[in-house]
Coordinates of C-alpha atoms and ligand atoms in Angstrom, one line a residue:
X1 CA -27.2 -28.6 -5.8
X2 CA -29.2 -31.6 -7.1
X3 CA -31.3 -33.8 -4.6
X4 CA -29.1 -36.6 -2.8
X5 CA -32.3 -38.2 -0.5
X6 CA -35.6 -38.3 -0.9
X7 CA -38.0 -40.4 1.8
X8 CA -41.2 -41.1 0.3
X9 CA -44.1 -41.6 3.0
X10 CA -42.7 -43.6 5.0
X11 CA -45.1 -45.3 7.3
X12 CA -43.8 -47.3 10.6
X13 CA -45.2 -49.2 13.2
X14 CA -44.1 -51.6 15.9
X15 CA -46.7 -54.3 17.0
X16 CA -49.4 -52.2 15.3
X17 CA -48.3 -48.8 17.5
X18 CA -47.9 -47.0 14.5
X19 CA -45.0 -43.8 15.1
X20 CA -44.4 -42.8 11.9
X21 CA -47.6 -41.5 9.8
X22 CA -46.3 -40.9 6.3
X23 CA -42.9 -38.9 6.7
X24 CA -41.5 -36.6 3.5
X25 CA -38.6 -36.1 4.0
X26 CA -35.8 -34.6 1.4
X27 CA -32.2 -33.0 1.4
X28 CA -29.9 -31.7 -0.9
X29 CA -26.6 -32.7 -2.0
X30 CA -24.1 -30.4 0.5
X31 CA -26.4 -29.7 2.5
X32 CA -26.4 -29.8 6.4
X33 CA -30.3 -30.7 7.7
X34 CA -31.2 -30.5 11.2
X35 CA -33.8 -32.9 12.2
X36 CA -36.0 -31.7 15.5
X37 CA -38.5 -33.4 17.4
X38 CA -39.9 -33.9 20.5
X39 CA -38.4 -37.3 22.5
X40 CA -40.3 -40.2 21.0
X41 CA -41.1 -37.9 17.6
X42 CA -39.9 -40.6 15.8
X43 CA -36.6 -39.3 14.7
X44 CA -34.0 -41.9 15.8
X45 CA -37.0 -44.6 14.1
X46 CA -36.9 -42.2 11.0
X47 CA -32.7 -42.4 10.6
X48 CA -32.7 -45.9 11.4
X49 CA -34.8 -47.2 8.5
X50 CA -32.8 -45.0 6.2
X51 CA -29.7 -47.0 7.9
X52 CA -31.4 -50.7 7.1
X53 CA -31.6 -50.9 10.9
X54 CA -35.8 -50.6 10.8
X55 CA -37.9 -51.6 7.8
X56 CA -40.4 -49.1 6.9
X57 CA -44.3 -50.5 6.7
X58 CA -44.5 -48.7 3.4
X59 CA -42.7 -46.1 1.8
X60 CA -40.2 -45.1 -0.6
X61 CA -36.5 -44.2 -0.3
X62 CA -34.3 -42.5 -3.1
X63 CA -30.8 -42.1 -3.4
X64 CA -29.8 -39.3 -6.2
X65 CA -33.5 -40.3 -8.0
X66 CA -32.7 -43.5 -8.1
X67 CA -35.3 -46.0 -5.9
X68 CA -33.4 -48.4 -3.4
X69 CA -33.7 -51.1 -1.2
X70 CA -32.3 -50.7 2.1
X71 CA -32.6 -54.4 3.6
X72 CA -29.6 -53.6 6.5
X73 CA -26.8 -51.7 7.1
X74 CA -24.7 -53.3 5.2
X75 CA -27.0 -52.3 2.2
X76 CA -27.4 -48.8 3.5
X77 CA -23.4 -49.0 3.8
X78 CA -22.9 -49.5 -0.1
X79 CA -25.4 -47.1 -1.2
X80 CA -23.4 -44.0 0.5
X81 CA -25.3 -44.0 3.7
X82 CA -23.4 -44.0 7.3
X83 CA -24.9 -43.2 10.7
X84 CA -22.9 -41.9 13.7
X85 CA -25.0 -42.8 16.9
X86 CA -24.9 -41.5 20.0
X87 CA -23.8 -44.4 21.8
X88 CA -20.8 -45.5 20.3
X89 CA -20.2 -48.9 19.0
X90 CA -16.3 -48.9 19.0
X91 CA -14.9 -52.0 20.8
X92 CA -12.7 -51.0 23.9
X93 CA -10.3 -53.4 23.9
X94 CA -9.1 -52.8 20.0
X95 CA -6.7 -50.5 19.2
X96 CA -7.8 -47.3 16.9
X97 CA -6.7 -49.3 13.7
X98 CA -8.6 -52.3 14.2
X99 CA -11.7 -50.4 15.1
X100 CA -11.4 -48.9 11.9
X101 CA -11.0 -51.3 9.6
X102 CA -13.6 -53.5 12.1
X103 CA -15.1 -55.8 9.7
X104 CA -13.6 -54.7 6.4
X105 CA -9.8 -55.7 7.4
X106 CA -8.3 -55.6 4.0
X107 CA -7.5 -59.0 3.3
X108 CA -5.1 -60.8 1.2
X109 CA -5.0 -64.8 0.9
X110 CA -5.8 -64.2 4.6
X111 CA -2.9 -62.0 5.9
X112 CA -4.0 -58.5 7.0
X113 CA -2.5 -55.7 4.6
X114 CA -1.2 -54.3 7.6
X115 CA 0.8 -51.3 5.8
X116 CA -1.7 -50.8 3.4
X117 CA -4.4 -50.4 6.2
X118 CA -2.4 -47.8 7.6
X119 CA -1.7 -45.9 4.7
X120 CA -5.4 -46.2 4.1
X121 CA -5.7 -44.9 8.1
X122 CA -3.5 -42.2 7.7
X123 CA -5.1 -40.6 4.0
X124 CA -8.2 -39.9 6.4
X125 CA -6.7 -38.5 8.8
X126 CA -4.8 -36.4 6.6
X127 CA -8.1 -35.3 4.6
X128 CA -9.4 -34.4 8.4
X129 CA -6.1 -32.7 9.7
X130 CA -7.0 -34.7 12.6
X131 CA -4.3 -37.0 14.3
X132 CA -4.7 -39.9 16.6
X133 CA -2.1 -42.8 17.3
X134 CA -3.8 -45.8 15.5
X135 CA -1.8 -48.3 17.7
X136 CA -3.3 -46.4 20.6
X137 CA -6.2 -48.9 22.9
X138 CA -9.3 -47.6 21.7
X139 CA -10.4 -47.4 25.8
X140 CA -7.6 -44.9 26.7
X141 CA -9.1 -42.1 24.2
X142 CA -11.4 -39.7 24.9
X143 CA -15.4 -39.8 24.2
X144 CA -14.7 -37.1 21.6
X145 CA -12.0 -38.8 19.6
X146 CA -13.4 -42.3 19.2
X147 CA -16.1 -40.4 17.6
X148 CA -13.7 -38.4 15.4
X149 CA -12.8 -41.8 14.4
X150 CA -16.5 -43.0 13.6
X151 CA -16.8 -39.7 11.7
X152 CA -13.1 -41.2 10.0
X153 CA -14.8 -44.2 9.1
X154 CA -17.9 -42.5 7.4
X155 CA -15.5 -41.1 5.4
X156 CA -13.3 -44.1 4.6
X157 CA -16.7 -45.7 3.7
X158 CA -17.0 -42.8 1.0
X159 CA -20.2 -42.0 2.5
X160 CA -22.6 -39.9 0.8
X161 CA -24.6 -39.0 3.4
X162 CA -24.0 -38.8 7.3
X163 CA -26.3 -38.9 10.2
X164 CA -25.2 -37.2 13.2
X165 CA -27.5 -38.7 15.9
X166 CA -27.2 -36.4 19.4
X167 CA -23.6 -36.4 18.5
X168 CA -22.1 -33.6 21.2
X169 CA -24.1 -35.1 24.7
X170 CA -21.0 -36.1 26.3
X171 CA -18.2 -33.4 24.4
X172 CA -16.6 -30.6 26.1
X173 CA -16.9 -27.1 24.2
X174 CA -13.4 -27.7 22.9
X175 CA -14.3 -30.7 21.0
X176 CA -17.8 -29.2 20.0
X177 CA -15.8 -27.1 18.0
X178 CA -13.7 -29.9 16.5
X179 CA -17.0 -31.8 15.7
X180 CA -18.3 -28.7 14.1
X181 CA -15.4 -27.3 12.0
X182 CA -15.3 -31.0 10.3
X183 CA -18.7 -31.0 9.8
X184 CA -18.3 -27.8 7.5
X185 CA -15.5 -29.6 6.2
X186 CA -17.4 -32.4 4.7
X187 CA -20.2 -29.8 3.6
X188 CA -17.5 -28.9 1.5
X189 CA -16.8 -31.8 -0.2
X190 CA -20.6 -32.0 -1.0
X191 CA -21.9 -35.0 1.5
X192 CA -24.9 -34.4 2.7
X193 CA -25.4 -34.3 6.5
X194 CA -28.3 -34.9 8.8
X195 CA -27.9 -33.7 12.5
X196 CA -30.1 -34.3 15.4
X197 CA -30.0 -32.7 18.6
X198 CA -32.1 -30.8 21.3
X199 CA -29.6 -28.3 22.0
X200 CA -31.0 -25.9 20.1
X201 CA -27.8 -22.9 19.9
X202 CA -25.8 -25.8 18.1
X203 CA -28.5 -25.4 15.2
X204 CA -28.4 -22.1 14.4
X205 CA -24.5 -22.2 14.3
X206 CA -24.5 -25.1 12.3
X207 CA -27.5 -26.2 9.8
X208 CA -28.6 -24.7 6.7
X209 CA -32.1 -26.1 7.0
X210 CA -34.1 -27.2 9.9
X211 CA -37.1 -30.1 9.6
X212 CA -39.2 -30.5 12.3
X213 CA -40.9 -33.5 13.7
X214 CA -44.3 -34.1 15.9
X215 CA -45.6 -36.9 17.0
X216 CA -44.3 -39.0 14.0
X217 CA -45.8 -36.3 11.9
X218 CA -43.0 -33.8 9.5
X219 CA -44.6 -30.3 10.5
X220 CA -42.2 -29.1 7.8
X221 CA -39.0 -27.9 6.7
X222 CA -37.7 -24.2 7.1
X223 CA -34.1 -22.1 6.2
X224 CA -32.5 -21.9 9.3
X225 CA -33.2 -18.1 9.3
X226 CA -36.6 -17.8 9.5
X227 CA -36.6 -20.0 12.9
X228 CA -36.2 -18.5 16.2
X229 CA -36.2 -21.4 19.5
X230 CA -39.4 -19.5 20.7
X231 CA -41.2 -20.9 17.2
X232 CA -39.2 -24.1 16.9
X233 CA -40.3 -25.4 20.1
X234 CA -43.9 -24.0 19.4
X235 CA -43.5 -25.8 15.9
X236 CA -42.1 -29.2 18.1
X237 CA -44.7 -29.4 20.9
X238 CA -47.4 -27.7 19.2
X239 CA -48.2 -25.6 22.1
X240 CA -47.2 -21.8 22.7
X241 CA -43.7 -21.3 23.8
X242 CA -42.8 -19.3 27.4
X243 CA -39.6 -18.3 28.4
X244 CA -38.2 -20.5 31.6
X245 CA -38.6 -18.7 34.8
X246 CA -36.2 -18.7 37.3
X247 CA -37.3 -21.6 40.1
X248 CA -39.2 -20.5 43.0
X249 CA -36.7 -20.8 45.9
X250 CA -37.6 -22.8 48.7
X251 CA -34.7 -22.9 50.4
X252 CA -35.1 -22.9 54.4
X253 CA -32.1 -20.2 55.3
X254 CA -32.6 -20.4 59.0
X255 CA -33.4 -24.4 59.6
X256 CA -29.8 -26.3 60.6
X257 CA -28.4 -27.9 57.2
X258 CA -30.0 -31.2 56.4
X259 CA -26.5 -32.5 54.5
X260 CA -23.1 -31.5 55.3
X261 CA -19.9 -32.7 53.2
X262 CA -16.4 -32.1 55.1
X263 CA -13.1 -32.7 53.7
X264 CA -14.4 -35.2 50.9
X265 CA -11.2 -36.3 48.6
X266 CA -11.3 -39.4 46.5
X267 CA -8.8 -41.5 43.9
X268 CA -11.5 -40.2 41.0
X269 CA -9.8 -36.3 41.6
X270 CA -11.9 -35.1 44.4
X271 CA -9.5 -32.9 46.2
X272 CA -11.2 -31.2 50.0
X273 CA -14.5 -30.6 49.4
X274 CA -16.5 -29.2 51.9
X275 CA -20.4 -27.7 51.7
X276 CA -23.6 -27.9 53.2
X277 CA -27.6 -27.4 52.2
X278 CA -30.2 -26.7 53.8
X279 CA -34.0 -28.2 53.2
X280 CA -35.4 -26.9 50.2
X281 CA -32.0 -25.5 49.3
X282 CA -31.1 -26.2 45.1
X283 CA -27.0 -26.2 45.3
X284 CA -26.2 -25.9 41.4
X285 CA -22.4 -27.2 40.6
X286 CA -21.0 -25.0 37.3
X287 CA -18.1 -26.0 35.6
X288 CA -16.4 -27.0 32.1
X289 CA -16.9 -30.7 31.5
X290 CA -13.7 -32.3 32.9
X291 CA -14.1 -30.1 36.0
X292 CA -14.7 -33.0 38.0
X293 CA -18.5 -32.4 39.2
X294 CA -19.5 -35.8 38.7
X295 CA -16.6 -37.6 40.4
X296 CA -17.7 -35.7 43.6
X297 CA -21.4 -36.5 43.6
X298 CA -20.0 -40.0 42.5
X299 CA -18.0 -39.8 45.5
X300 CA -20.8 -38.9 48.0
X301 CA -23.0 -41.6 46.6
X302 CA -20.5 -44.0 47.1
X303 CA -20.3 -45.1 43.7
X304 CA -16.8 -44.1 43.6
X305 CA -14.4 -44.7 46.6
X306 CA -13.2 -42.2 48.7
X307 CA -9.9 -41.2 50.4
X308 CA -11.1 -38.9 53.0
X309 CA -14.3 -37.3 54.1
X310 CA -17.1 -37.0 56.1
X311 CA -21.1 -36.6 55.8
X312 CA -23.7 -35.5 58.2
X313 CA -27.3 -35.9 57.4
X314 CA -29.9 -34.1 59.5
X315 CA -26.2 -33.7 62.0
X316 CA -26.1 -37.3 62.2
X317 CA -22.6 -38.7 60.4
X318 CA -23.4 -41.5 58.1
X319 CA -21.2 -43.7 57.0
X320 CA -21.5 -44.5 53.1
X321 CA -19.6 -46.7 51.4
X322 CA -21.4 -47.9 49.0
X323 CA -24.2 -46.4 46.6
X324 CA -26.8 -48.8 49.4
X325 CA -25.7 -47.0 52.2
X326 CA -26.5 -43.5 50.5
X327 CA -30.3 -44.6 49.7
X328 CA -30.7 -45.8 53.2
X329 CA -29.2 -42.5 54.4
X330 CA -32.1 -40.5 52.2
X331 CA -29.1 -39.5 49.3
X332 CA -30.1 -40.3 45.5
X333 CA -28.4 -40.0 42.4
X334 CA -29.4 -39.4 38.6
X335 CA -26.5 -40.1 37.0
X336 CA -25.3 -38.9 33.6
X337 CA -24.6 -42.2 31.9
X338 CA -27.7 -43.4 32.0
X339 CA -27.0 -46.7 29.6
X340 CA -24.3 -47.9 31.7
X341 CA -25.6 -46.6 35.4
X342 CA -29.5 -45.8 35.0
X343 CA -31.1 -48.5 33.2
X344 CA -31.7 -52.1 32.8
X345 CA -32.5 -51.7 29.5
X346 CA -33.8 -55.5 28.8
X347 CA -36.7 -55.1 31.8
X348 CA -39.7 -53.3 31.6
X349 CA -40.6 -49.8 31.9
X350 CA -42.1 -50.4 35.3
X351 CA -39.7 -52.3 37.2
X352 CA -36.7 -49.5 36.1
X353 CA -39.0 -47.0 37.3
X354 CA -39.6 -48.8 40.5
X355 CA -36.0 -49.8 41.2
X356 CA -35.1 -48.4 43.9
X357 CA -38.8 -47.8 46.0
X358 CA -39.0 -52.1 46.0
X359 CA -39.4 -51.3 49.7
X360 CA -42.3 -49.4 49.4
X361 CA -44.0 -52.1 46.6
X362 CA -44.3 -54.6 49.3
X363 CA -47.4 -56.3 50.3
X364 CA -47.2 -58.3 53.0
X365 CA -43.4 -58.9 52.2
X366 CA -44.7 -59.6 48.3
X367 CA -44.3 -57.6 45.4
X368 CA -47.5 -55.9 44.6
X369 CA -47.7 -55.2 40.8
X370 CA -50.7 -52.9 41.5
X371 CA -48.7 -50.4 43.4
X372 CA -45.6 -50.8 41.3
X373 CA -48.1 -50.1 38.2
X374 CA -49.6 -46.9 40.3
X375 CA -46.2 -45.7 41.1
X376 CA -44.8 -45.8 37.6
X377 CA -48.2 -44.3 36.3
X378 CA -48.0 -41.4 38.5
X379 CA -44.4 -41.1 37.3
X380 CA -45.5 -40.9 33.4
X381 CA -47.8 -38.5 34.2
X382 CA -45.6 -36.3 35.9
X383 CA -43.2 -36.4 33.3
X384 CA -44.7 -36.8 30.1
X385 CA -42.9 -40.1 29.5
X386 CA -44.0 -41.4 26.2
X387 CA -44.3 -45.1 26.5
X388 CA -47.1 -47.7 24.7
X389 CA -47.3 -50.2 27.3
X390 CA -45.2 -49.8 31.2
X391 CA -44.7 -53.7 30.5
X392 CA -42.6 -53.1 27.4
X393 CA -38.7 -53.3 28.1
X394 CA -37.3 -49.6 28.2
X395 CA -34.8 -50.3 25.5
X396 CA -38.0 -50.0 23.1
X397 CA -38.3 -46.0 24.7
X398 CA -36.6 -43.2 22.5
X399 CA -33.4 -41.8 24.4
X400 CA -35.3 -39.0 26.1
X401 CA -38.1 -41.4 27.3
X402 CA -35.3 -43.7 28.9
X403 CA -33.8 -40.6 30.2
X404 CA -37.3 -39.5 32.2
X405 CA -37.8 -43.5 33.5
X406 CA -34.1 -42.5 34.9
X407 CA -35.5 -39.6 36.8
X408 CA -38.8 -41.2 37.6
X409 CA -36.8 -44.0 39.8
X410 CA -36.3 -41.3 42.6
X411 CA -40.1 -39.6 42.5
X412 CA -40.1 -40.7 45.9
X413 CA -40.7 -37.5 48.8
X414 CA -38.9 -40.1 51.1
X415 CA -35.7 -38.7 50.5
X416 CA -33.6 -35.9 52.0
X417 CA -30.8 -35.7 49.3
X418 CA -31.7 -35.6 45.3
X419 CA -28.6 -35.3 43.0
X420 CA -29.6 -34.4 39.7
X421 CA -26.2 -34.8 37.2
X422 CA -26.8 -33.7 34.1
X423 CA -30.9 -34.8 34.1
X424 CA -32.0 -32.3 31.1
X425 CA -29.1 -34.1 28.5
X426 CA -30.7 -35.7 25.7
X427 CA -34.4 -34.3 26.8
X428 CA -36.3 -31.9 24.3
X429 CA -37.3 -28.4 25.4
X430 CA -40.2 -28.9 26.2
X431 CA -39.6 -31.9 28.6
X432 CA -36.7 -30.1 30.6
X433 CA -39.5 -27.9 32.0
X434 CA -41.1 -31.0 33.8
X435 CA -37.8 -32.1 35.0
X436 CA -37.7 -28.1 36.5
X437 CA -41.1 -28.8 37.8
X438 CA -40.4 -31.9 39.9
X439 CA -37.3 -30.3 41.1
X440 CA -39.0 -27.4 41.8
X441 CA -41.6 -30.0 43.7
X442 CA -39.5 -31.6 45.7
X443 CA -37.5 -28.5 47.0
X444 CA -40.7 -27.0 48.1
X445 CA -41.1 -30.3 50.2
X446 CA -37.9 -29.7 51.6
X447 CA -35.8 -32.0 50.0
X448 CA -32.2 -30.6 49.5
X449 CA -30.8 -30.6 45.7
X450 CA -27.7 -30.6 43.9
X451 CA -28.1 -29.8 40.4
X452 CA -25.3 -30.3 37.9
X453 CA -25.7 -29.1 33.7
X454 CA -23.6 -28.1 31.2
X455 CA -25.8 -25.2 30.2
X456 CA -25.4 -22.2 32.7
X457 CA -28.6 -20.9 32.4
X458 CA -29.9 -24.1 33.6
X459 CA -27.9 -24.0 36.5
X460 CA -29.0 -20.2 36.8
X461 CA -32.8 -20.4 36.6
X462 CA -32.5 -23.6 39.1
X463 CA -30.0 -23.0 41.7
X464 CA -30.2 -21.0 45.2
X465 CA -26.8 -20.9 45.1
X466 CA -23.6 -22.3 42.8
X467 CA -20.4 -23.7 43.4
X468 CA -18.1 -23.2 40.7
X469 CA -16.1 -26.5 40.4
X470 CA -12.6 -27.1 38.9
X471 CA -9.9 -29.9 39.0
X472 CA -12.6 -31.6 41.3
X473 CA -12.4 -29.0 43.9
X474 CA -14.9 -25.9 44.9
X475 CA -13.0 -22.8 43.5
X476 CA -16.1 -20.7 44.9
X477 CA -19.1 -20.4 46.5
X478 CA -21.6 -18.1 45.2
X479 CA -25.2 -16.6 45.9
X480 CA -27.1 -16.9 43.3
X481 CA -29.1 -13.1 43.3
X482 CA -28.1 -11.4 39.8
X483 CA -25.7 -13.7 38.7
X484 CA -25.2 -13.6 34.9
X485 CA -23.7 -16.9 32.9
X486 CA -21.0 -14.1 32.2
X487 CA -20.3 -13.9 35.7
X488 CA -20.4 -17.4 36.2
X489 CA -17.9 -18.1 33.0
X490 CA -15.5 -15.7 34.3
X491 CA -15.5 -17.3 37.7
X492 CA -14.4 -20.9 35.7
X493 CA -11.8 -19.7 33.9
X494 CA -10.1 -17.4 35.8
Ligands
ATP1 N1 -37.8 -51.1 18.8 C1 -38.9 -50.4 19.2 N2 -40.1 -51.1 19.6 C2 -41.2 -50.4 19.9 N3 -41.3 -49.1 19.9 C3 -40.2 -48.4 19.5 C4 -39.0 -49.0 19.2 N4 -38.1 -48.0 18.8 C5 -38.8 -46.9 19.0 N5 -40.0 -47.1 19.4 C6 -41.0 -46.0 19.7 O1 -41.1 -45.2 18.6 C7 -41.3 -43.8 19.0 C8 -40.3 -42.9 18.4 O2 -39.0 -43.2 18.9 P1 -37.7 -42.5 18.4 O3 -36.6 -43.3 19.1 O4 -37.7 -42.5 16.9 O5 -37.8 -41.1 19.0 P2 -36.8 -39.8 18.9 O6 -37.5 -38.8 18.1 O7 -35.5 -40.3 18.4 O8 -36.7 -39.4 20.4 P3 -35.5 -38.9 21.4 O9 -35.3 -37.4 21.2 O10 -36.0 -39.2 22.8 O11 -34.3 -39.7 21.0 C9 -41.3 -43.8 20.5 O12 -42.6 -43.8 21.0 C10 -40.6 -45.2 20.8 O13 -41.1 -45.7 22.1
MG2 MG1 -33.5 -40.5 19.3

């Protein structure tokens, strides 16, 4: 197995903020390399200059031995190098084919080569045993499968090496699988891969080798089998690792409920749901992705309409409508998409974080950038949000750092109602624990919570009790003293 990539000390910085302080970084020809960090390590920043996206400040990049410019992606493109991101840059309106020949339509004295683009369309798919109608509108295919057909185009591309950046965030376990069987594949055919993620199960099935990131430092590179999560996260954060408790339950049993659901059924799949929480109570919602857990905060929220249904706060009905209505009531939401839902990503760090509290930025009917800058201060220090400067636009954050402005919008002890959907995706292991914290926080205030993750023991250590969701409706309802993710998985899919 000779050398495909070597990264010579590559130094970055932006407007003299240096985050990379002379990275090493090397991989072998068939070789899958998982590449761990911290949020804001300096991974993404690390991938992208290897892309032609970023230009390194100094440093050296070679491709089989050879040295190479890398001036854009086009460049990186040529040279063997493709980059699957996370958010996916597929245009909705196109159908498969034109997405995947986007930009390199094969072209004959103008007229598009329309029979040999689809031979060309099925040869991939064939080499991938993986089907998908090419005359299909990419918008009416799943998350998953517009990514198979990135992956396609790597391959069409005759790509070298891959980068796999947070690729499985919004996959169900089904597709995981997919992903992961035709990442082997193309370890097979000698590419080289590079895969970054925080979940850290995915690397033990999946990598051969493991590089670890801190700080825009490389702490080092090890075989996958001499790592264990207790020493990579020790290895990422630099601190010693402890196992995650189980939350301290505040959950007031005896006060009346302070939010009560009844007969809630929407056009998004909610079908009769009815529950209630009491202050201090953490309500965890399980269930396979699909399941329908987000429709039905969506639904409560009033981001998504609803056919039927009632809500009571503190026994009062309130009427919501809209997602207005539910702040005014005390109800928050932290949704899951946060680049579509829970950022502006062109304003600054402290405006997103202060979106919603504008009421309480006032001074004398004037925003006060004081308190906004106290507020979103408070909120970086609560949750280790990595940021230079709260005036830079939060676009400039790494996805985990955009992720905890998300969360820091709702810091407020003003409300009665947190949803938390899916908070912990895309944060490092190190970084869910201060999301635990605050939810831990404002339970103990008496704030009532409803906690949605893919990851059952998340859902375990957090909740008070769990509703196991499915086809948008509650299949069960269960106290959460002993439970097991066994239990729990056997409940779903029964
Ligand atoms: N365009 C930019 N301008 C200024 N700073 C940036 C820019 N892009 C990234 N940074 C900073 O560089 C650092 C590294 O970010 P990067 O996105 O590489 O982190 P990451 O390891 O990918 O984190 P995550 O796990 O959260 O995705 C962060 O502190 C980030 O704020
Ligand atoms: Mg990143």
């Amino acid at each position: 197995m000779g050398q495909m990539l070597e990264m010579r000390q590559i130094f970055k910085d932006f407007s003299g903020v240096s985050v990379l302080n002379g990275i090493d970084f090397n991989v072998n020809e068939g070789e899958i390399r998982a590449l761990l960090g911290a949020n804001g390590a300096g991974k993404s920043t690390l991938m992208k200059i290897l892309c032609g996206v970023y230009h390194a400040t100094s440093g050296d990049i070679l491709i089989q031995g050879k040295k190479e410019e890398i001036k854009n992606p086009l460049q990186a493109a040529e040279k063997g190098i493709a980059i699957v991101h996370q958010e996916l840059s597929m245009i909705p309106t196109l159908t498969i084919l034109q997405n995947f020949f986007l930009g390199k339509e094969s072209a004959k004295r103008g007229l598009l080569q329309d029979k040999k683009m689809r031979e060309e369309y099925a040869k991939v798919c064939d080499e991938l045993d993986f089907h998908i109608d090419p005359d299909i509108k990419t918008r009416d295919v799943s998350v998953a499968k517009q990514q198979m057909v990135e992956i396609m185009k790597c391959i069409h591309a005759n790509a070298k090496i891959i980068i796999f950046d947070e690729p499985t965030t919004s996959l169900t376990d089904d597709e995981k699988k997919t992903l992961f069987q035709v990442i082997l594949k193309l370890k097979d055919q000698g590419k080289t891969i590079i895969y970054i993620s925080h979940i850290l199960e995915e690397i033990f099935m999946l990598a051969d080798t493991v590089s670890i990131m801190r700080n825009g430092d490389m702490v080092g590179t090890f075989p996958k089998d001499e790592l264990t999560i207790p020493l990579i996260s020790e290895h990422m954060s630099g601190k010693k690792y402890v196992a995650g408790q189980r939350l301290k339950s505040y959950c007031q049993k005896e006060s009346d409920s302070v939010f009560k659901v009844e007969g809630l059924s929407g056009r998004n799949g909610t079908n009769n749901v009815s529950f209630e929480i009491k202050p201090g109570e953490v309500i965890g919602l399980a269930g396979l992705v699909g399941a329908g857990r987000s429709e039905i905060v969506r639904c409560i929220f009033g981001a998504d309409r609803r056919t039927s249904g009632r809500f009571y706060v503190e026994g009062k009905e309130v009427h919501i409508r809209h997602p207005k209505d539910a702040i005014k009531a005390g109800i928050g939401l932290i949704p899951e998409d946060r680049k579509r839902e829970g950022v502006i990503l062109k304003q600054e760090i402290y405006k997103n974080a202060t979106l919603i509290q504008l009421g309480r930025m006032l001074r004398r009917g004037v925003l006060n950038f004081g308190k906004e800058k106290e507020y979103t201060n408070d909120a970086i220090g609560k949750l280790s949000i990595k940021v230079a400067s709260i005036n830079s636009p939060i676009a400039k954050l790494s996805g985990g750092n955009q992720q905890k402005v998300v969360v820091s919008k709702w810091l407020d002890d003003k409300m009665k109602v947190l949803i938390f959907d899916e908070p912990t995706k895309g944060i490092d292991v190190g970084a869910k624990e201060d999301i635990f914290k605050t939810i831990e926080d404002f339970a103990g205030k008496g704030m009532a919570i409803i906690f949605i993750s893919s990851d059952l023991n998340e859902v375990i250590r957090a909740s008070d009790r769990i509703l196991v969701v499915r086809n948008g409706s509650i299949l069960k309802d269960l106290d959460n003293t002993n439970l097991t993710q066994k239990d729990i998985m056997e409940t779903i899919l029964q």
